[in-house]
Coordinates of C-alpha atoms and ligand atoms in Angstrom, one line a residue:
M10 CA 190.2 176.7 50.4
K11 CA 193.1 178.9 49.7
L12 CA 192.2 183.2 48.7
V13 CA 194.2 183.9 45.5
V14 CA 194.3 187.2 44.7
Q15 CA 195.6 188.4 41.0
K16 CA 196.4 191.4 39.8
Y17 CA 196.8 191.6 35.5
G18 CA 197.8 195.1 33.3
G19 CA 196.5 197.0 30.5
S20 CA 198.8 194.4 28.8
S21 CA 197.9 190.9 29.8
V22 CA 194.2 192.2 28.6
K23 CA 194.9 194.7 25.2
D24 CA 192.3 192.4 23.3
K25 CA 190.5 190.2 22.8
E26 CA 193.0 186.9 22.1
R27 CA 194.6 187.7 26.0
V28 CA 191.1 188.8 27.5
M29 CA 190.6 184.3 26.6
N30 CA 194.4 183.7 27.7
V31 CA 193.8 185.3 31.3
A32 CA 190.2 183.5 31.5
R33 CA 192.1 180.1 31.1
R34 CA 194.4 181.0 33.6
I35 CA 192.0 182.3 36.7
V36 CA 189.9 179.3 35.5
E37 CA 192.7 176.8 36.1
T38 CA 193.9 178.6 39.4
Y39 CA 189.1 178.5 40.6
D40 CA 189.7 174.1 38.9
A41 CA 192.6 173.7 41.3
G42 CA 190.2 174.6 44.7
N43 CA 191.2 178.1 45.2
N44 CA 188.9 180.7 45.9
V45 CA 190.0 183.9 43.5
V46 CA 190.0 187.6 43.3
V47 CA 191.5 189.2 40.4
A48 CA 192.1 192.7 39.5
V49 CA 192.1 194.6 36.3
S50 CA 193.1 197.5 35.1
A51 CA 191.6 199.2 31.9
Q52 CA 193.2 197.2 27.8
G53 CA 196.2 198.7 26.5
D54 CA 196.8 202.3 26.1
T55 CA 192.7 203.0 26.8
T56 CA 193.7 205.5 29.8
D57 CA 196.3 206.6 27.5
E58 CA 193.8 207.3 25.1
L59 CA 191.4 208.4 27.5
I60 CA 193.4 211.4 29.0
E61 CA 194.3 212.7 25.3
K62 CA 190.3 212.5 24.6
A63 CA 190.0 214.8 27.6
K64 CA 192.7 217.2 26.0
E65 CA 191.3 217.8 22.8
I66 CA 187.8 219.2 25.0
N67 CA 189.0 220.8 27.9
E68 CA 192.5 221.0 28.9
N69 CA 192.5 222.0 32.2
A70 CA 189.0 220.1 33.5
S71 CA 189.4 218.9 36.7
K72 CA 190.5 216.3 38.9
R73 CA 186.9 214.8 40.1
E74 CA 185.9 214.9 35.9
M75 CA 189.3 213.1 34.7
D76 CA 188.5 210.2 37.4
M77 CA 185.3 209.5 36.6
L78 CA 186.4 209.4 32.5
L79 CA 189.0 207.3 33.6
S80 CA 187.7 204.6 35.8
T81 CA 185.5 203.8 32.5
G82 CA 188.4 201.7 31.2
E83 CA 188.5 199.3 34.2
Q84 CA 184.9 199.0 33.9
I85 CA 185.2 197.3 30.2
S86 CA 187.6 195.3 31.1
I87 CA 186.5 193.2 33.9
S88 CA 182.9 193.3 32.1
L89 CA 184.9 191.7 28.9
L90 CA 187.3 189.6 31.8
A91 CA 183.6 188.4 33.1
M92 CA 181.5 187.6 29.7
A93 CA 184.9 185.8 29.3
I94 CA 184.8 183.1 32.4
E95 CA 181.4 183.0 31.3
K96 CA 182.2 181.8 28.1
I97 CA 184.5 178.7 29.5
G98 CA 181.2 178.1 31.8
R99 CA 182.6 178.8 35.2
P100 CA 180.8 181.7 38.0
V101 CA 181.6 184.8 37.8
I102 CA 181.1 188.1 38.8
S103 CA 182.1 191.7 37.9
L104 CA 182.4 194.6 40.5
T105 CA 183.2 197.9 39.8
G106 CA 185.6 199.9 42.6
W107 CA 182.4 201.0 44.8
Q108 CA 181.2 197.8 44.2
A109 CA 183.7 195.6 45.5
G110 CA 183.9 198.1 48.6
F111 CA 187.3 200.3 48.4
K112 CA 187.0 204.0 50.3
T113 CA 189.6 206.2 49.7
D114 CA 190.5 209.4 50.5
K115 CA 189.4 213.0 48.5
T116 CA 191.9 213.2 46.7
F117 CA 191.1 213.1 43.0
G118 CA 193.8 211.7 40.5
N119 CA 195.9 210.7 43.5
A120 CA 193.5 208.9 45.7
R121 CA 194.5 207.2 48.9
I122 CA 192.4 203.9 50.0
S123 CA 191.2 204.3 52.9
R124 CA 189.6 200.5 53.8
I125 CA 187.4 198.1 51.5
D126 CA 184.1 197.0 53.0
T127 CA 184.2 193.5 52.3
E128 CA 180.8 192.6 52.6
R129 CA 180.0 192.1 49.0
L130 CA 183.0 190.4 48.0
K131 CA 183.5 187.7 50.6
D132 CA 179.2 186.8 49.8
E133 CA 180.6 186.6 46.2
L134 CA 182.9 184.3 47.0
D135 CA 181.0 182.2 49.6
K136 CA 178.7 181.4 46.9
R137 CA 182.4 180.1 44.7
K138 CA 182.5 182.9 42.8
I139 CA 185.2 184.2 40.7
V140 CA 185.3 187.9 41.7
I141 CA 186.5 190.3 38.8
V142 CA 187.6 194.1 40.8
A143 CA 187.8 197.0 38.3
G144 CA 191.7 197.9 39.7
F145 CA 192.6 201.6 40.2
Q146 CA 189.5 203.5 42.0
G147 CA 187.0 203.4 44.9
I148 CA 185.0 205.9 46.1
N149 CA 185.0 209.0 48.6
K150 CA 183.0 210.1 50.8
N151 CA 180.7 211.9 49.2
D152 CA 180.1 208.6 46.4
D153 CA 182.5 210.9 43.9
I154 CA 184.4 208.2 41.7
T155 CA 188.2 208.6 42.3
T156 CA 191.4 206.9 41.4
L157 CA 194.7 205.8 43.0
G158 CA 197.4 207.3 40.8
R159 CA 198.8 206.0 37.2
G160 CA 199.5 201.8 37.7
G161 CA 197.3 202.1 40.5
S162 CA 195.8 198.5 39.5
D163 CA 198.8 197.0 41.7
T164 CA 197.7 198.7 44.5
S165 CA 194.1 197.8 44.4
A166 CA 195.4 193.5 44.1
V167 CA 197.5 194.3 47.5
A168 CA 194.2 195.9 49.3
L169 CA 192.3 193.3 48.2
A170 CA 195.1 190.8 49.2
A171 CA 195.1 192.4 52.5
A172 CA 191.9 193.5 53.5
L173 CA 190.3 189.7 52.4
N174 CA 193.4 188.0 54.4
A175 CA 194.7 186.4 51.1
D176 CA 197.1 183.5 51.0
V177 CA 199.2 185.2 48.4
C178 CA 198.3 188.1 45.9
E179 CA 200.1 187.5 42.5
I180 CA 200.7 190.2 39.5
Y181 CA 200.6 189.4 36.0
T182 CA 202.1 192.0 33.7
D183 CA 204.7 191.9 30.4
V184 CA 207.9 191.0 32.0
D185 CA 208.1 187.3 34.1
G186 CA 209.7 188.7 37.7
V187 CA 211.4 191.7 38.7
Y188 CA 214.8 192.5 36.8
T189 CA 218.1 194.4 37.8
A190 CA 216.8 196.6 35.6
D191 CA 214.2 197.8 33.4
P192 CA 214.3 194.4 30.8
R193 CA 213.5 197.1 27.6
I194 CA 216.6 199.5 28.3
V195 CA 218.7 196.7 29.2
K196 CA 219.1 193.9 27.8
N197 CA 221.4 191.4 29.3
A198 CA 219.4 192.7 32.4
K199 CA 219.2 189.5 35.3
K200 CA 215.8 188.2 36.8
L201 CA 215.9 188.6 40.6
K202 CA 214.6 185.2 42.4
D203 CA 213.2 188.1 45.1
I204 CA 213.5 190.9 46.8
S205 CA 213.0 192.8 50.1
Y206 CA 209.9 195.1 50.4
D207 CA 212.4 198.1 50.7
E208 CA 214.1 197.4 48.8
M209 CA 211.1 197.5 45.8
L210 CA 209.7 200.3 47.5
E211 CA 213.2 202.2 46.1
L212 CA 212.9 200.8 42.8
A213 CA 209.7 201.8 42.4
S214 CA 210.1 205.1 43.8
L215 CA 212.8 205.6 41.5
G216 CA 210.9 205.1 38.3
A217 CA 211.0 201.4 37.9
N218 CA 207.0 201.3 37.1
V219 CA 206.7 197.2 37.3
L220 CA 205.3 197.9 40.9
H221 CA 203.1 200.8 41.7
N222 CA 205.4 202.4 44.5
R223 CA 201.9 202.2 47.1
S224 CA 201.5 198.1 46.0
V225 CA 204.6 197.7 47.7
E226 CA 204.3 200.2 50.6
M227 CA 201.0 198.5 51.3
A228 CA 202.6 195.0 50.8
K229 CA 205.0 195.5 53.8
K230 CA 202.9 196.9 55.8
Y231 CA 200.0 193.6 56.2
N232 CA 202.7 191.4 55.3
V233 CA 201.1 190.2 52.0
N234 CA 202.9 187.9 50.4
L235 CA 203.4 189.3 46.7
A236 CA 204.8 187.5 43.0
V237 CA 205.9 189.4 40.1
K238 CA 205.1 186.9 36.9
S239 CA 204.5 187.0 33.5
S240 CA 200.8 186.0 32.0
L241 CA 202.0 184.9 29.4
N242 CA 204.0 181.9 29.9
K243 CA 205.0 180.1 33.5
N244 CA 208.4 181.0 34.3
E245 CA 209.5 181.3 37.5
G246 CA 208.3 185.4 38.9
T247 CA 210.1 187.2 41.1
I248 CA 208.9 186.8 45.2
V249 CA 208.7 190.4 47.4
K250 CA 209.6 189.8 50.6
G251 CA 210.3 190.6 54.2
A252 CA 214.5 191.0 54.6
N253 CA 216.4 187.6 54.8
K254 CA 218.8 189.0 58.8
V255 CA 222.0 188.6 57.6
E256 CA 221.9 190.9 54.0
K257 CA 225.7 191.9 52.1
M258 CA 225.6 194.8 49.9
L259 CA 224.5 194.4 46.9
V260 CA 224.0 196.7 44.2
R261 CA 219.7 195.2 43.5
G262 CA 218.5 197.5 40.7
V263 CA 218.8 200.2 38.1
T264 CA 216.1 202.7 37.8
R265 CA 215.8 205.8 35.5
D266 CA 212.7 208.3 36.1
N267 CA 212.3 211.2 33.4
D268 CA 209.3 212.7 35.5
V269 CA 212.3 215.2 36.8
A270 CA 212.3 219.2 36.4
R271 CA 215.2 220.9 38.8
I272 CA 214.9 224.5 39.4
S273 CA 217.5 226.7 39.7
L274 CA 217.3 229.9 42.4
C275 CA 221.0 231.5 41.2
G276 CA 222.2 234.8 42.6
V277 CA 220.4 234.2 46.1
E278 CA 221.3 235.6 49.4
D279 CA 223.8 234.4 51.4
T280 CA 221.9 235.2 54.7
P281 CA 220.3 232.4 57.3
G282 CA 216.8 231.7 56.7
K283 CA 217.0 231.5 52.8
A284 CA 216.2 227.7 52.0
F285 CA 213.4 228.2 54.9
T286 CA 211.9 230.4 53.6
I287 CA 211.9 229.3 49.4
F288 CA 211.5 225.7 50.7
S289 CA 207.9 226.2 53.2
L290 CA 206.1 227.6 50.6
I291 CA 206.7 225.2 48.0
S292 CA 205.9 222.5 50.9
K293 CA 202.1 225.3 52.4
E294 CA 201.5 224.1 48.9
N295 CA 201.6 219.8 49.1
I296 CA 204.5 220.5 46.7
G297 CA 207.7 217.4 47.4
V298 CA 211.3 218.4 46.5
D299 CA 213.4 215.6 45.9
L300 CA 217.1 216.2 45.3
I301 CA 218.5 219.5 46.5
L302 CA 221.7 221.3 45.9
Q303 CA 223.5 224.5 47.8
S304 CA 226.0 226.3 46.8
I305 CA 229.2 227.6 48.3
G306 CA 228.7 231.4 49.0
R307 CA 230.6 234.3 47.4
D308 CA 230.4 237.6 46.8
G309 CA 227.7 237.5 49.5
K310 CA 225.9 235.6 47.2
K311 CA 224.6 231.5 46.6
D312 CA 222.6 229.3 44.1
I313 CA 220.5 227.3 45.8
S314 CA 218.6 224.2 43.2
F315 CA 216.2 221.4 43.8
T316 CA 213.8 218.5 41.9
V317 CA 210.4 218.7 41.6
K318 CA 208.3 215.9 39.9
E319 CA 207.5 217.5 36.7
E320 CA 203.6 218.2 36.8
D321 CA 204.7 220.9 39.8
L322 CA 207.1 222.6 37.5
D323 CA 204.4 225.6 36.7
T324 CA 203.3 225.6 40.2
V325 CA 206.8 226.3 41.5
L326 CA 207.8 228.9 38.6
K327 CA 204.9 231.4 40.2
L328 CA 205.6 230.8 43.6
I329 CA 209.2 231.6 43.2
E330 CA 207.7 234.5 41.1
E331 CA 205.3 235.4 43.1
N332 CA 207.9 235.6 46.2
N333 CA 210.9 237.1 44.5
D334 CA 210.7 240.3 46.9
T335 CA 211.4 237.9 49.7
I336 CA 213.7 235.3 47.8
C337 CA 215.3 237.7 45.9
A338 CA 217.0 235.7 43.2
D339 CA 219.0 237.4 40.5
D340 CA 218.2 234.3 38.2
V341 CA 216.2 231.5 38.3
K342 CA 216.7 228.6 35.4
F343 CA 214.5 225.3 35.4
S344 CA 214.6 222.7 32.4
K345 CA 212.7 219.2 32.1
D346 CA 214.9 217.3 30.1
I347 CA 217.2 215.7 32.2
S348 CA 216.7 212.2 34.1
K349 CA 217.4 210.2 38.0
V350 CA 218.9 208.2 37.4
S351 CA 218.9 205.8 40.3
I352 CA 220.6 202.5 42.3
V353 CA 219.2 200.2 45.5
G354 CA 220.4 198.1 47.6
A355 CA 220.3 197.8 51.3
G356 CA 223.6 198.6 53.3
M357 CA 224.4 201.1 50.5
V358 CA 226.2 204.1 52.8
T359 CA 228.3 201.9 55.0
N360 CA 230.5 200.8 51.6
A361 CA 231.7 204.0 50.9
G362 CA 233.4 201.9 47.3
V363 CA 229.8 201.7 45.6
A364 CA 229.3 205.5 45.2
T365 CA 232.8 205.8 43.9
K366 CA 232.3 203.1 41.6
M367 CA 229.2 204.5 40.0
F368 CA 230.9 207.6 38.8
E369 CA 233.2 206.4 37.4
A370 CA 231.3 203.9 35.5
L371 CA 229.5 207.4 34.7
Y372 CA 233.2 208.8 33.9
N373 CA 233.9 206.2 31.5
A374 CA 231.1 206.6 29.2
H375 CA 231.3 210.4 29.8
I376 CA 228.3 211.5 31.2
N377 CA 227.8 214.5 33.3
I378 CA 226.7 214.4 36.8
S379 CA 224.3 217.4 37.8
M380 CA 223.2 216.9 41.4
I381 CA 224.0 214.1 43.6
A382 CA 221.7 212.6 46.5
T383 CA 222.5 209.8 49.0
S384 CA 220.3 207.5 51.3
E385 CA 221.1 204.2 53.2
I386 CA 219.8 202.2 50.5
K387 CA 219.9 204.2 47.3
I388 CA 221.9 206.3 44.9
S389 CA 221.0 209.0 42.5
V390 CA 222.8 211.5 40.3
L391 CA 221.0 213.8 37.9
V392 CA 221.8 213.9 34.5
D393 CA 221.0 214.9 31.1
Q394 CA 217.8 213.4 30.1
K395 CA 219.0 211.8 26.3
E396 CA 222.1 210.4 28.1
A397 CA 219.6 208.5 30.8
E398 CA 218.9 205.1 28.9
R399 CA 223.1 205.3 28.5
A400 CA 223.4 205.6 31.8
V401 CA 221.9 203.2 33.0
V402 CA 223.6 200.1 30.8
A403 CA 227.0 202.2 31.8
I404 CA 226.1 201.1 35.7
H405 CA 224.2 198.1 34.9
D406 CA 227.5 196.9 33.0
A407 CA 229.6 198.0 36.1
F408 CA 227.6 196.0 39.0
L409 CA 225.2 193.9 38.0
L410 CA 227.0 191.6 35.2
E411 CA 229.7 190.8 37.0
N412 CA 227.2 188.2 39.4
Ligands
ADP5 P1 201.1 196.6 33.3 O1 200.1 197.3 32.1 O2 201.5 195.0 33.6 O3 200.8 197.2 34.8 P2 204.1 198.4 33.4 O4 203.0 198.6 32.7 O5 202.9 199.3 34.4 O6 202.4 196.6 33.1 O7 205.0 197.2 34.0 C1 205.0 196.8 33.9 C2 207.1 197.1 32.4 O8 207.6 197.5 33.5 C3 208.1 196.4 31.9 O9 207.2 195.9 30.5 C4 209.1 197.3 31.6 O10 209.5 197.5 30.7 C5 209.2 198.1 33.1 N1 210.0 197.8 33.9 C6 211.0 199.3 34.5 N2 211.7 198.6 35.4 C7 211.1 197.5 35.7 C8 212.1 196.3 36.7 N3 213.6 196.6 36.9 N4 211.9 194.7 36.6 C9 211.0 194.6 35.4 N5 210.3 195.5 35.0 C10 210.1 197.0 35.0
LIG6 N1 194.7 202.0 34.2 C1 195.7 202.3 34.6 C2 197.0 203.2 33.9 O1 196.8 202.8 32.7 C3 196.3 201.5 36.2 C4 197.0 200.8 36.2 O2 197.2 200.1 34.9 O3 197.0 199.9 36.6 O4 197.5 203.5 35.0
MG7 MG1 201.6 198.8 35.9

């Protein structure tokens, strides 16, 4: 008997019709003779609504209480889905994250799964029950509820598949696979038949939220057979898997990430150790710095610019203000109205023409680039947020329409 792990996202269970639709699809897989474990997200925009509710009461609520609140969204959908399956007449049980054995570290709001104690899950499967598990949540060492970060139900599903050694992990969402760009932005984006773990990890980390980046990281680590499909049709989806041996350079996708803030320290003294001073302060706060640009010194001064996630901007500005005795910047500028636009594909670095083509596409679209970063597998540029969608379309046209 095969074990199939499925995950249904918020849009797939947003109302009673969709819940019944998902229930029927699960039962179909079960009736075909498979054991089925399902991870589910909160219905529709529930998580956003809960965050708004919290803000109405306390703008600075503790992360512990936020997790207590947010975890309720998934608890609603697992129970409703289990009721729908009961109605069809199959044995089913819903389990919260902790009932399903999800143990995490202590980082409220962005916890990492440390292990899954699978006894309960296996017991229920032995009784031939369909097991419905709340995605996005677990408990820490103190038995406090934690959540895995926005979009984290994908990671719950992959973790279940890894822990239970499932034959396949199917992520069902509102698109029928991974596309060369977000189909909401690029109307003629194309569906990818398959994609490597590394490429998908890069796409997900650079803004393609169709999969939570940690889910891809975990799928790679445990070699999980991962597929992205639609919950609304039976189209063939996208397979995420290990890389093919011979692979020619191919741009696989274009992404956009609006969650970027840029900070510029202008007129910093052009002496050794300045970058070290600044970035060690930031890393001590566990804040990740992404793109970095340092100008050439002139008149003994230089400018250093870098980007962080928007949520970290205030903390970084405060750090700089508190330490400006040692940093000694003449001026500090910042902006949230920027986006990072990236192309992803294995073997990028060995092909000089790729960057040129990307810059040409932006030039032709009259879009200005404010920072650039390259790696083996991606090229990212920073542009004005209001130009970002146009940039994605222009770059997509330049690279991906010809295939
Ligand atoms: P779910 O609620 O099922 O988890 P998400 O909204 O998190 O769904 O993810 C699905 C969405 O991801 C799609 O509706 C699509 O707009 C977006 N998306 C972004 N980039 C891509 C891409 N490259 N391919 C497919 N979908 C993408
Ligand atoms: N409900 C959570 C969120 O909206 C987790 C998820 O959907 O994956 O982020
Ligand atoms: Mg999602």
